[in-house]
PDB file of C-alpha atoms and ligand atoms in Angstrom:
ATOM      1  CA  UNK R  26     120.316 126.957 -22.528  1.00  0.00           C
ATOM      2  CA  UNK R  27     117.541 127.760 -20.072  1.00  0.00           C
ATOM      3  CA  UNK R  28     115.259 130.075 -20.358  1.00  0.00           C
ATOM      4  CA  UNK R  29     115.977 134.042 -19.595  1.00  0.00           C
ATOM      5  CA  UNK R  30     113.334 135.020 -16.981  1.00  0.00           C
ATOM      6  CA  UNK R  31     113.015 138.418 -15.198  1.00  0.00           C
ATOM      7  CA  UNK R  32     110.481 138.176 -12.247  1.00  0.00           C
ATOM      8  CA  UNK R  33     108.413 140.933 -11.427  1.00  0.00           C
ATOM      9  CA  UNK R  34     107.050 141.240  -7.765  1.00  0.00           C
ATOM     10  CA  UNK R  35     104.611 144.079  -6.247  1.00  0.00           C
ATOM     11  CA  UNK R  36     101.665 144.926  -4.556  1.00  0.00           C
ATOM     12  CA  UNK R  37      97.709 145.746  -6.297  1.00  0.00           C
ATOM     13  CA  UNK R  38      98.121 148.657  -8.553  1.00  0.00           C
ATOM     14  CA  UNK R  39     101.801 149.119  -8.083  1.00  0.00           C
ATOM     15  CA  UNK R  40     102.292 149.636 -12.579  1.00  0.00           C
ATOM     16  CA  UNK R  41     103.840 145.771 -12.198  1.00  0.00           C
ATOM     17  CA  UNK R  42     101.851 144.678 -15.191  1.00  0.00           C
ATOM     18  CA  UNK R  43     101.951 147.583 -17.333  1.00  0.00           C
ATOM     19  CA  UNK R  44     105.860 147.405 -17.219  1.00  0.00           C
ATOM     20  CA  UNK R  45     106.104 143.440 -17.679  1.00  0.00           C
ATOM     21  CA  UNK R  46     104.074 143.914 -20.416  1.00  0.00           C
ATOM     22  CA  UNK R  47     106.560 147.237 -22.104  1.00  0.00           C
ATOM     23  CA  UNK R  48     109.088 144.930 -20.934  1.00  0.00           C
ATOM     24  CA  UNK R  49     108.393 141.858 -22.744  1.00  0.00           C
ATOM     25  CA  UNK R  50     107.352 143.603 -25.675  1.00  0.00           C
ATOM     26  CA  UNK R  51     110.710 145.749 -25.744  1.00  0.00           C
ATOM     27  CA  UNK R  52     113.133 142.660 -25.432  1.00  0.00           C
ATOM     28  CA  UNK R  53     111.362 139.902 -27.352  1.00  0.00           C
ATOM     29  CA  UNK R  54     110.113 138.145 -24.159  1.00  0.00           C
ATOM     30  CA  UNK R  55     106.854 136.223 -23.455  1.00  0.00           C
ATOM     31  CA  UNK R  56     104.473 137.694 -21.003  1.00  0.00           C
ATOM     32  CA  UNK R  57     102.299 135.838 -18.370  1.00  0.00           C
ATOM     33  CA  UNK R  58     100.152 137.795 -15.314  1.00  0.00           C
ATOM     34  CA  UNK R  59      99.937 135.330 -12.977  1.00  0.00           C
ATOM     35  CA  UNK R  60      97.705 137.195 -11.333  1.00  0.00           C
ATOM     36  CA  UNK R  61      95.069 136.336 -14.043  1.00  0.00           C
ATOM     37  CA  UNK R  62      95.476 132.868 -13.037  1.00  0.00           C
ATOM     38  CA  UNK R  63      94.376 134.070  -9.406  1.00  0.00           C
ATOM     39  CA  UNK R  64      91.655 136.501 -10.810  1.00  0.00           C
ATOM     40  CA  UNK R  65      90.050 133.361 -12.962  1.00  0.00           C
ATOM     41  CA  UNK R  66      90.365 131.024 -10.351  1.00  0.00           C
ATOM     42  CA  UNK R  67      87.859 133.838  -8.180  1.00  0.00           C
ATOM     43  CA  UNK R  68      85.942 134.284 -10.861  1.00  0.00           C
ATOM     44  CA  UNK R  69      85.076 130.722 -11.458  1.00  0.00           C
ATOM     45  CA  UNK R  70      84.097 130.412  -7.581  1.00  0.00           C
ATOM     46  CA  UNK R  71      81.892 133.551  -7.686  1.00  0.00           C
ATOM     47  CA  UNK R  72      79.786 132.387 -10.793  1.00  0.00           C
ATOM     48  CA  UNK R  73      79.408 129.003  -9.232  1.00  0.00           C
ATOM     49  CA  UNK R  74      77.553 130.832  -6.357  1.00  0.00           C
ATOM     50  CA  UNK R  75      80.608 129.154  -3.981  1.00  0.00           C
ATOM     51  CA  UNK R  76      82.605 130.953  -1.270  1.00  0.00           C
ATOM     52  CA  UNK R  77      86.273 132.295  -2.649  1.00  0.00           C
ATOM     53  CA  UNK R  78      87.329 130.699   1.104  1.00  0.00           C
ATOM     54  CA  UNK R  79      85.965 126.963   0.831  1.00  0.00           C
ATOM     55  CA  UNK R  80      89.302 125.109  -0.133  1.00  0.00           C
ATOM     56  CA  UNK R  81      87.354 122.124  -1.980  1.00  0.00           C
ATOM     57  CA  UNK R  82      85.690 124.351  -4.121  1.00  0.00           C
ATOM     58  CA  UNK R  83      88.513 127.099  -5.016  1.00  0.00           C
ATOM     59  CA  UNK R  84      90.845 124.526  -5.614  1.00  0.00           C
ATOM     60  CA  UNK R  85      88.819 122.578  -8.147  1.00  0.00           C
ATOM     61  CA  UNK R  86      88.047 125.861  -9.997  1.00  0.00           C
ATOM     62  CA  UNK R  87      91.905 126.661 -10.183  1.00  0.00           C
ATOM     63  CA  UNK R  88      92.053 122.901 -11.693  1.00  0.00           C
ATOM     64  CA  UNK R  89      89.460 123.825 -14.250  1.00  0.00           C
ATOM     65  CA  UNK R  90      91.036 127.567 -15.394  1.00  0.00           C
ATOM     66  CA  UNK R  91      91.509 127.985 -18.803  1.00  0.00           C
ATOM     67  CA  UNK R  92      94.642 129.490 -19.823  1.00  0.00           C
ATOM     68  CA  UNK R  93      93.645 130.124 -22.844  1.00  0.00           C
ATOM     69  CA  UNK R  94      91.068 132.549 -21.923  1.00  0.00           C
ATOM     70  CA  UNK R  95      92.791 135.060 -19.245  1.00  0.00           C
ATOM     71  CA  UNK R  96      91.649 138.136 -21.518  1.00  0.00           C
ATOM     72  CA  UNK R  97      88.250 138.226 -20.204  1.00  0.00           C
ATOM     73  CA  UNK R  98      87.345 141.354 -19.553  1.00  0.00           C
ATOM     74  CA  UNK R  99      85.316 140.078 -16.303  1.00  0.00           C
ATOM     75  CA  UNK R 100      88.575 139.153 -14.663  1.00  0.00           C
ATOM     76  CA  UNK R 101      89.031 142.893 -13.905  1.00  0.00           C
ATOM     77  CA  UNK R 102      86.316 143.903 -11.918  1.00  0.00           C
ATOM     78  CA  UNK R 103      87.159 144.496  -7.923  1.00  0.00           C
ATOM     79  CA  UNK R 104      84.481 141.678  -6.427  1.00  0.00           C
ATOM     80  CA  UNK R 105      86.705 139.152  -8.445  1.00  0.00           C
ATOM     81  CA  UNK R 106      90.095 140.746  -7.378  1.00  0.00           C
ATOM     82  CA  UNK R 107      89.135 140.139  -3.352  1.00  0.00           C
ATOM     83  CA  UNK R 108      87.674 136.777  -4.492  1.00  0.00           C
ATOM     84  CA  UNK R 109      91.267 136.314  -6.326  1.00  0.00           C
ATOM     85  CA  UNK R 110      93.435 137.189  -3.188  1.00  0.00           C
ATOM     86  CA  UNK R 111      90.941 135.136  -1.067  1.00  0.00           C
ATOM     87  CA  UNK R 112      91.901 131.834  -3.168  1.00  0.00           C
ATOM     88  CA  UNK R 113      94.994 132.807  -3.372  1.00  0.00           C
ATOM     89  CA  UNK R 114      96.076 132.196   0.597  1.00  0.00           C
ATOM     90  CA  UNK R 115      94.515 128.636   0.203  1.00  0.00           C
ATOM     91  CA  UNK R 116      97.733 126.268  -0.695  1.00  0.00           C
ATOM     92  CA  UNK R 117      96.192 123.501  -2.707  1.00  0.00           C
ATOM     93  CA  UNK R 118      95.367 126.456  -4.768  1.00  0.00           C
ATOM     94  CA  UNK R 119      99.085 127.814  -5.051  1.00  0.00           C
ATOM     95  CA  UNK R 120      99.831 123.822  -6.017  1.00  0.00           C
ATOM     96  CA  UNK R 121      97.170 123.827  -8.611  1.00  0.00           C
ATOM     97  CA  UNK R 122      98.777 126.503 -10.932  1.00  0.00           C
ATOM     98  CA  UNK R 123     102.356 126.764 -10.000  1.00  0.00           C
ATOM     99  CA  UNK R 124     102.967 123.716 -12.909  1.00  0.00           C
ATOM    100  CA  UNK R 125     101.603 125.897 -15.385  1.00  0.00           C
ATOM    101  CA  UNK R 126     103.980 129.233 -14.049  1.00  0.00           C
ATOM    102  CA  UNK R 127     106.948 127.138 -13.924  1.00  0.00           C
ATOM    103  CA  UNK R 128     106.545 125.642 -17.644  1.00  0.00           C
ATOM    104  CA  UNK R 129     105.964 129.015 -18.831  1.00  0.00           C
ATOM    105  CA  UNK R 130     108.587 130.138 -17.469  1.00  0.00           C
ATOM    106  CA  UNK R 131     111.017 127.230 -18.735  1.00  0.00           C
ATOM    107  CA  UNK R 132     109.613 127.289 -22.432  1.00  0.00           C
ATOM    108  CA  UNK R 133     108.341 130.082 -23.172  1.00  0.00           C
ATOM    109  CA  UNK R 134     105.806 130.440 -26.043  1.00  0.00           C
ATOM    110  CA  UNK R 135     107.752 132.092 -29.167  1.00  0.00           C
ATOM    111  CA  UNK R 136     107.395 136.072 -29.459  1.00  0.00           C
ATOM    112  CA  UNK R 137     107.129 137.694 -32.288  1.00  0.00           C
ATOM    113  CA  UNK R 138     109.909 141.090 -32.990  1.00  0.00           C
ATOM    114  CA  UNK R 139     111.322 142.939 -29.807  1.00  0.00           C
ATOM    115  CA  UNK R 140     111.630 146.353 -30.790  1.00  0.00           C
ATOM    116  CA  UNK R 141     115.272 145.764 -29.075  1.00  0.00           C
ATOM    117  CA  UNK R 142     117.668 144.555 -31.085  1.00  0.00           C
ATOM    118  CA  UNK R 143     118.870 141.626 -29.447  1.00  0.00           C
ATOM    119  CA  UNK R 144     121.444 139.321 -31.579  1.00  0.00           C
ATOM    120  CA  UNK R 145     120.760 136.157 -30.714  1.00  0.00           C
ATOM    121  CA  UNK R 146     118.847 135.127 -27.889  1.00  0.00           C
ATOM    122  CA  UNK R 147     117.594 132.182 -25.652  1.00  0.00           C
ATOM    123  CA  UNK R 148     113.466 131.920 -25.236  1.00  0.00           C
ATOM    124  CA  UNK R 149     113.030 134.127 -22.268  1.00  0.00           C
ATOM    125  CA  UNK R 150     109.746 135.256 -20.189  1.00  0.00           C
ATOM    126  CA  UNK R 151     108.702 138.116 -17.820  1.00  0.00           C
ATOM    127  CA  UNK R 152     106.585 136.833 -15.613  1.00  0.00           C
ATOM    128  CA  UNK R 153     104.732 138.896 -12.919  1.00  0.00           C
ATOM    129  CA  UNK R 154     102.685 138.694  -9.510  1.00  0.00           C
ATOM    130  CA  UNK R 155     103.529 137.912  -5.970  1.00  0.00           C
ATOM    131  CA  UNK R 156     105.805 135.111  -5.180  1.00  0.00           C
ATOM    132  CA  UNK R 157     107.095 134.989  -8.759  1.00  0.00           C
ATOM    133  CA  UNK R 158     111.279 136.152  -7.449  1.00  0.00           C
ATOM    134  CA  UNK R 159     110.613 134.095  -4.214  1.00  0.00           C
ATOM    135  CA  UNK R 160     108.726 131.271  -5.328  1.00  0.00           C
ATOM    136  CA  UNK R 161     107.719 130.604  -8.499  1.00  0.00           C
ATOM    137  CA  UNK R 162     111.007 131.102 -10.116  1.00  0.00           C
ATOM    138  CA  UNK R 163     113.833 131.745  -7.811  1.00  0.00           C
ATOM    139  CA  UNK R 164     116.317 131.168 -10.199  1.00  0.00           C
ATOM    140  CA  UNK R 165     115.317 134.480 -12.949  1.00  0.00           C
ATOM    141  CA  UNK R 166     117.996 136.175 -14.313  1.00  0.00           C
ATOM    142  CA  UNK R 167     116.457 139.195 -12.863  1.00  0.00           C
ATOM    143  CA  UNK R 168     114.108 140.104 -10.107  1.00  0.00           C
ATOM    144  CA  UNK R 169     112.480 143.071  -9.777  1.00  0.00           C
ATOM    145  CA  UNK R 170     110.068 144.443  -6.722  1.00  0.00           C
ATOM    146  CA  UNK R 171     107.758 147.484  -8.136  1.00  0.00           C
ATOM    147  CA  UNK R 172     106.190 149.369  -5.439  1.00  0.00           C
ATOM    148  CA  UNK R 173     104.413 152.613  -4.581  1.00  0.00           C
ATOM    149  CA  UNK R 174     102.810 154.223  -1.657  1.00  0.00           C
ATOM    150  CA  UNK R 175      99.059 153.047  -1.469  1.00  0.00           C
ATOM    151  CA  UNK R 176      97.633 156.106  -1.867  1.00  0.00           C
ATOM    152  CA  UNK R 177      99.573 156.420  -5.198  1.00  0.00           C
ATOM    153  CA  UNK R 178      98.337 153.319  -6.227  1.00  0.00           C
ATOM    154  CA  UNK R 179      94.352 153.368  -5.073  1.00  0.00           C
ATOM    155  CA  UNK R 180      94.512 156.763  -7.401  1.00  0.00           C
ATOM    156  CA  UNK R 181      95.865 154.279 -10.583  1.00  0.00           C
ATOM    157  CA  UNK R 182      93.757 151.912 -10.095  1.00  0.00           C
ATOM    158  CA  UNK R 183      90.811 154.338  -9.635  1.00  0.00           C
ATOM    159  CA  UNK R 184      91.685 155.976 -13.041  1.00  0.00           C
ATOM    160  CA  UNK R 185      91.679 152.344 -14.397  1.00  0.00           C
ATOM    161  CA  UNK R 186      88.293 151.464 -13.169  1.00  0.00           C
ATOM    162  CA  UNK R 187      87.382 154.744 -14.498  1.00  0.00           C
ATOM    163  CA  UNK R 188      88.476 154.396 -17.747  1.00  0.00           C
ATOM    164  CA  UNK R 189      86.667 151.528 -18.069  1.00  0.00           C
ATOM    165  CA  UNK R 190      83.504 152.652 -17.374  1.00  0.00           C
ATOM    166  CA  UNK R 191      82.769 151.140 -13.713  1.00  0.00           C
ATOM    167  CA  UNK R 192      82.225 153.739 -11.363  1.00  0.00           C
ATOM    168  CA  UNK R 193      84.323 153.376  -7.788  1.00  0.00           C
ATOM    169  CA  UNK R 194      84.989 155.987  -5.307  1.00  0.00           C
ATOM    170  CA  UNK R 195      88.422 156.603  -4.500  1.00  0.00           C
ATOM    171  CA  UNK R 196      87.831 155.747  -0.064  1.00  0.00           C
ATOM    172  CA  UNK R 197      86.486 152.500  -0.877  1.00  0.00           C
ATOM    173  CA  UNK R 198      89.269 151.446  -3.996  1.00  0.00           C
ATOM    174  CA  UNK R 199      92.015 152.573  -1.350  1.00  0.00           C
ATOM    175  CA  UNK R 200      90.323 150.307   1.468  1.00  0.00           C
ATOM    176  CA  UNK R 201      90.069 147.424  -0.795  1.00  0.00           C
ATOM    177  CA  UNK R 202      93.335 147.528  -2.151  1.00  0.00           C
ATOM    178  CA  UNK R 203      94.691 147.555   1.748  1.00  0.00           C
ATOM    179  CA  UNK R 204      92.855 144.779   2.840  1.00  0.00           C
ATOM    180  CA  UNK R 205      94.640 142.893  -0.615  1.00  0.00           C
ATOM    181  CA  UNK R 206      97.774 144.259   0.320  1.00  0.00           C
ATOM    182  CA  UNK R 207      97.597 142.625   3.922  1.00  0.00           C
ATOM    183  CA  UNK R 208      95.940 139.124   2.769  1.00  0.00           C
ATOM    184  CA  UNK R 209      98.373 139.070   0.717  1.00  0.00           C
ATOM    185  CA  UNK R 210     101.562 139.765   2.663  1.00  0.00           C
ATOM    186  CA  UNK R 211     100.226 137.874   5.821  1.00  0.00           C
ATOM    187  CA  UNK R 212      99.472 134.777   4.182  1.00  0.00           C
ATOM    188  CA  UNK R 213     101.739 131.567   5.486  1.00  0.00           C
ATOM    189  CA  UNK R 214     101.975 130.378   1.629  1.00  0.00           C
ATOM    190  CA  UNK R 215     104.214 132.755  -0.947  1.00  0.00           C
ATOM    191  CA  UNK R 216     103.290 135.737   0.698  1.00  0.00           C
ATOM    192  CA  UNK R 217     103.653 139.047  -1.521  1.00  0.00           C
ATOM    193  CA  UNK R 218     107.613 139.279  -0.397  1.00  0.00           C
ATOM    194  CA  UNK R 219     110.689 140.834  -2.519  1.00  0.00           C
ATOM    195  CA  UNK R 220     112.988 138.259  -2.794  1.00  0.00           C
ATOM    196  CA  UNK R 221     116.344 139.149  -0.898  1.00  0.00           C
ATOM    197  CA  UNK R 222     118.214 139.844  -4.530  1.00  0.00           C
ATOM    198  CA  UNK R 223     115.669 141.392  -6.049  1.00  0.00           C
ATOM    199  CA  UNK R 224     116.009 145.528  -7.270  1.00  0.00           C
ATOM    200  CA  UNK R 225     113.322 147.264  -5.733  1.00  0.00           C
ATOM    201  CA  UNK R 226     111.823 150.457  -7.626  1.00  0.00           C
ATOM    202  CA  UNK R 227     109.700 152.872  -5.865  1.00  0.00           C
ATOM    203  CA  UNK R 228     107.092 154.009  -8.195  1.00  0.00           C
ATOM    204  CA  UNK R 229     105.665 156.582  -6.254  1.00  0.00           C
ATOM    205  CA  UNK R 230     107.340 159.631  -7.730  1.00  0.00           C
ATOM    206  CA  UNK R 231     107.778 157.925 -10.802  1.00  0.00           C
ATOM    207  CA  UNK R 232     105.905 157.838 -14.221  1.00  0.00           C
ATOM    208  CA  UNK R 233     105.525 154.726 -16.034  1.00  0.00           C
ATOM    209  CA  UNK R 234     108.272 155.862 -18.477  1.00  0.00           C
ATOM    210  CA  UNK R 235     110.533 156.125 -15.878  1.00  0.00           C
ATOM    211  CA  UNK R 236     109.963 152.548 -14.528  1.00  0.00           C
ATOM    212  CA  UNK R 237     110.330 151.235 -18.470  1.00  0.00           C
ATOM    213  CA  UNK R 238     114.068 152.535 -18.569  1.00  0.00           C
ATOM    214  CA  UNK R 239     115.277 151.956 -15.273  1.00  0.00           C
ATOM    215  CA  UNK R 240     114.285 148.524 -16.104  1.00  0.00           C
ATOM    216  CA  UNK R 241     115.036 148.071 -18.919  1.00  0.00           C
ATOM    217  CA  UNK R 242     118.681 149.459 -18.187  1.00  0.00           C
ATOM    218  CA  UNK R 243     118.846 146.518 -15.355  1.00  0.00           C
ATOM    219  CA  UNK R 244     117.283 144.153 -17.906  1.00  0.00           C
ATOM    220  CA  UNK R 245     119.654 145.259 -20.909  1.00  0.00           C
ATOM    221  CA  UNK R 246     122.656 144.853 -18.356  1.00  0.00           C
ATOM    222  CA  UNK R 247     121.651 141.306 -17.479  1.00  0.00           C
ATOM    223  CA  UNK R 248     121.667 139.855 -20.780  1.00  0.00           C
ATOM    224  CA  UNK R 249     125.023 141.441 -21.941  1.00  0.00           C
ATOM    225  CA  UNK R 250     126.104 139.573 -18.919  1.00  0.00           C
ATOM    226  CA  UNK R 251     125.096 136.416 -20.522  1.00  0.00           C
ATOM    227  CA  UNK R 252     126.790 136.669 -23.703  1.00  0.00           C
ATOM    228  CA  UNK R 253     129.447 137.262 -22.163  1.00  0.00           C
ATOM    229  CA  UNK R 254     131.143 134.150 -22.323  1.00  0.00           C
ATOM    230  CA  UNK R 255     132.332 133.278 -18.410  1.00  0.00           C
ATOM    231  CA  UNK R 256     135.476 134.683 -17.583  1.00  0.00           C
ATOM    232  CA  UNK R 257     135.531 137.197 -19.896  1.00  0.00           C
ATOM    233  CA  UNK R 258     134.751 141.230 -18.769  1.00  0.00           C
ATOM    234  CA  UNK R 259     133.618 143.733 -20.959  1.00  0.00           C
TER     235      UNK R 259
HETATM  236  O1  CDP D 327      96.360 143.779 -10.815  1.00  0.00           O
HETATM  237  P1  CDP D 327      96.553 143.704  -9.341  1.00  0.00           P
HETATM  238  O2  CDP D 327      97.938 144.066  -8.941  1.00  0.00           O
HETATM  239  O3  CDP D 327      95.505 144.431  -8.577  1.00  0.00           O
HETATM  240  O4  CDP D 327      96.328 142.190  -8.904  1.00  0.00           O
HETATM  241  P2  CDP D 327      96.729 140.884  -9.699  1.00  0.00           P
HETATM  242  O5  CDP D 327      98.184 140.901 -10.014  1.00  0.00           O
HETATM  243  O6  CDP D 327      95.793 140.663 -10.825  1.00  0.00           O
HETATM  244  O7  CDP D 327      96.518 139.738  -8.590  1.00  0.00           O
HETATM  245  C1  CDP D 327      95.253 139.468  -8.027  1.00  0.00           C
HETATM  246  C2  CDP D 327      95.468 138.670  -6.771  1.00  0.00           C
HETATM  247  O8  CDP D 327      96.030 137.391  -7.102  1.00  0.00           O
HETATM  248  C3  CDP D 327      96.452 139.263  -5.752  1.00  0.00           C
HETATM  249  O9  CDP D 327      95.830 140.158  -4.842  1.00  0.00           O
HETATM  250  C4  CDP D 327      97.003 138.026  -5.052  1.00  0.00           C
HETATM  251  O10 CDP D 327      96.197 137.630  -3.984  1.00  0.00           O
HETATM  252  C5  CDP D 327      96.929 136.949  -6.113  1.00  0.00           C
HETATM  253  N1  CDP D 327      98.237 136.627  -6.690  1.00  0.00           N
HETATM  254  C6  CDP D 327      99.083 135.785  -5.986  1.00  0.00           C
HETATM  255  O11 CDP D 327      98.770 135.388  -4.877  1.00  0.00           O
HETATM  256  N2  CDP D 327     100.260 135.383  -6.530  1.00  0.00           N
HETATM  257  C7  CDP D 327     100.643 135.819  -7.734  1.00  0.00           C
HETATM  258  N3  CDP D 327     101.802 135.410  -8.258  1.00  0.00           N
HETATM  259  C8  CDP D 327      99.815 136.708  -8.455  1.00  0.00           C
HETATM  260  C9  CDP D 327      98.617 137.115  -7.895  1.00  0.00           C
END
């Protein structure tokens, strides 16, 4: 049976990876932000001293990422997020680590207890970034677009840069975030796009609670559908 894969879609700062991560945790799912793939492809251009835009040499770092090691911490700072959304409009780039997001997504790597009970299910994966409901995996069970206005967002990520110590000033995180925002939606490759069946949730007047159920309701729903043997209604 293939693999049960909700795709989660959104602009910088819009709680995308928070919730993937509830998410996956909640039904038992495996969890990849492809956006780390993005971030360590940047980072790997900015320690070599090489320019996030040169195609030869962004594309050979995105060759050379270690999956393994997406934790690290330096992924997180803001020089390597603009570096990351710079690589990120080069194709070759895209090419170079979609094989890795699509056999995630097919086989995902075992997860230990959802806190949902869940019968028994098929592997399944959130997976979240971009071009993940349009791209990446067209064919998820569910799609999701998580949005927010971006003020609302510059002021998360500034408390997130906060609480980890770096200092940032909330005029310049807001700039930065816009100039992501339109890199990333003008782009002629994957551009950041909900995909036409995807739920969109505006996260604006929301707390992250909120999100986590009205997701998880739409998430819930979508995998009683699937036991449901065809033909058959509730
Ligand atoms: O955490 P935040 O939302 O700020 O960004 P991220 O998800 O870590 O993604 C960093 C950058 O990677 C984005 O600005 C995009 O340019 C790029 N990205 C992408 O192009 N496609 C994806 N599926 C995920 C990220």
């Amino acid at each position: 049976m293939v693999a049960f894969v909700v795709a989660i879609d959104g602009p910088a700062a819009s709680g995308k990876g928070t919730l993937a991560r509830r998410l996956a945790e909640r039904f038992g799912l495996a969890h990849l932000d492809t956006g780390k793939l993005y971030r360590a492809t940047g980072f790997l251009v900015l320690e070599a001293g090489d320019d996030p835009a040169d195609p030869v040499a962004a594309t050979a770092a995105a060759r050379r990422i270690d999956p393994a090691r997406l934790a690290n911490p330096g992924l997180l700072n803001e020089a390597v997020a603009s570096a990351s959304s710079i690589v990120a409009a080069i194709p070759a780039v895209r090419e170079a680590l979609l094989s890795f997001q699509r056999q995630f997504a097919a086989n995902p790597p075992a997860r230990s207890e959802a806190t949902e009970p869940r019968g028994v299910e098929p592997r399944g994966a959130v997976l979240d970034g971009r071009d993940i409901g349009t791209a990446v995996c067209p064919d998820a069970a569910v799609k999701l677009f998580v949005t927010a206005s971006p003020e609302a967002r510059a002021r998360r990520r500034l408390r997130e840069l906060r609480e980890r110590g770096a200092t940032a000033i909330y005029g310049d995180v807001l700039q930065d975030m816009k100039e992501r925002d339109a890199r990333d939606s003008l782009r002629r490759v994957a551009p950041l796009a909900a995909a036409p069946d995807a739920v969109i949730i505006d996260t604006t007047l929301l707390d992250a609670d909120q999100v986590f159920e009205q997701a998880s309701e739409i998430i819930a729903r979508a995998l009683a559908a699937r036991r449901q043997p065809s033909g058959e209604y509730p």
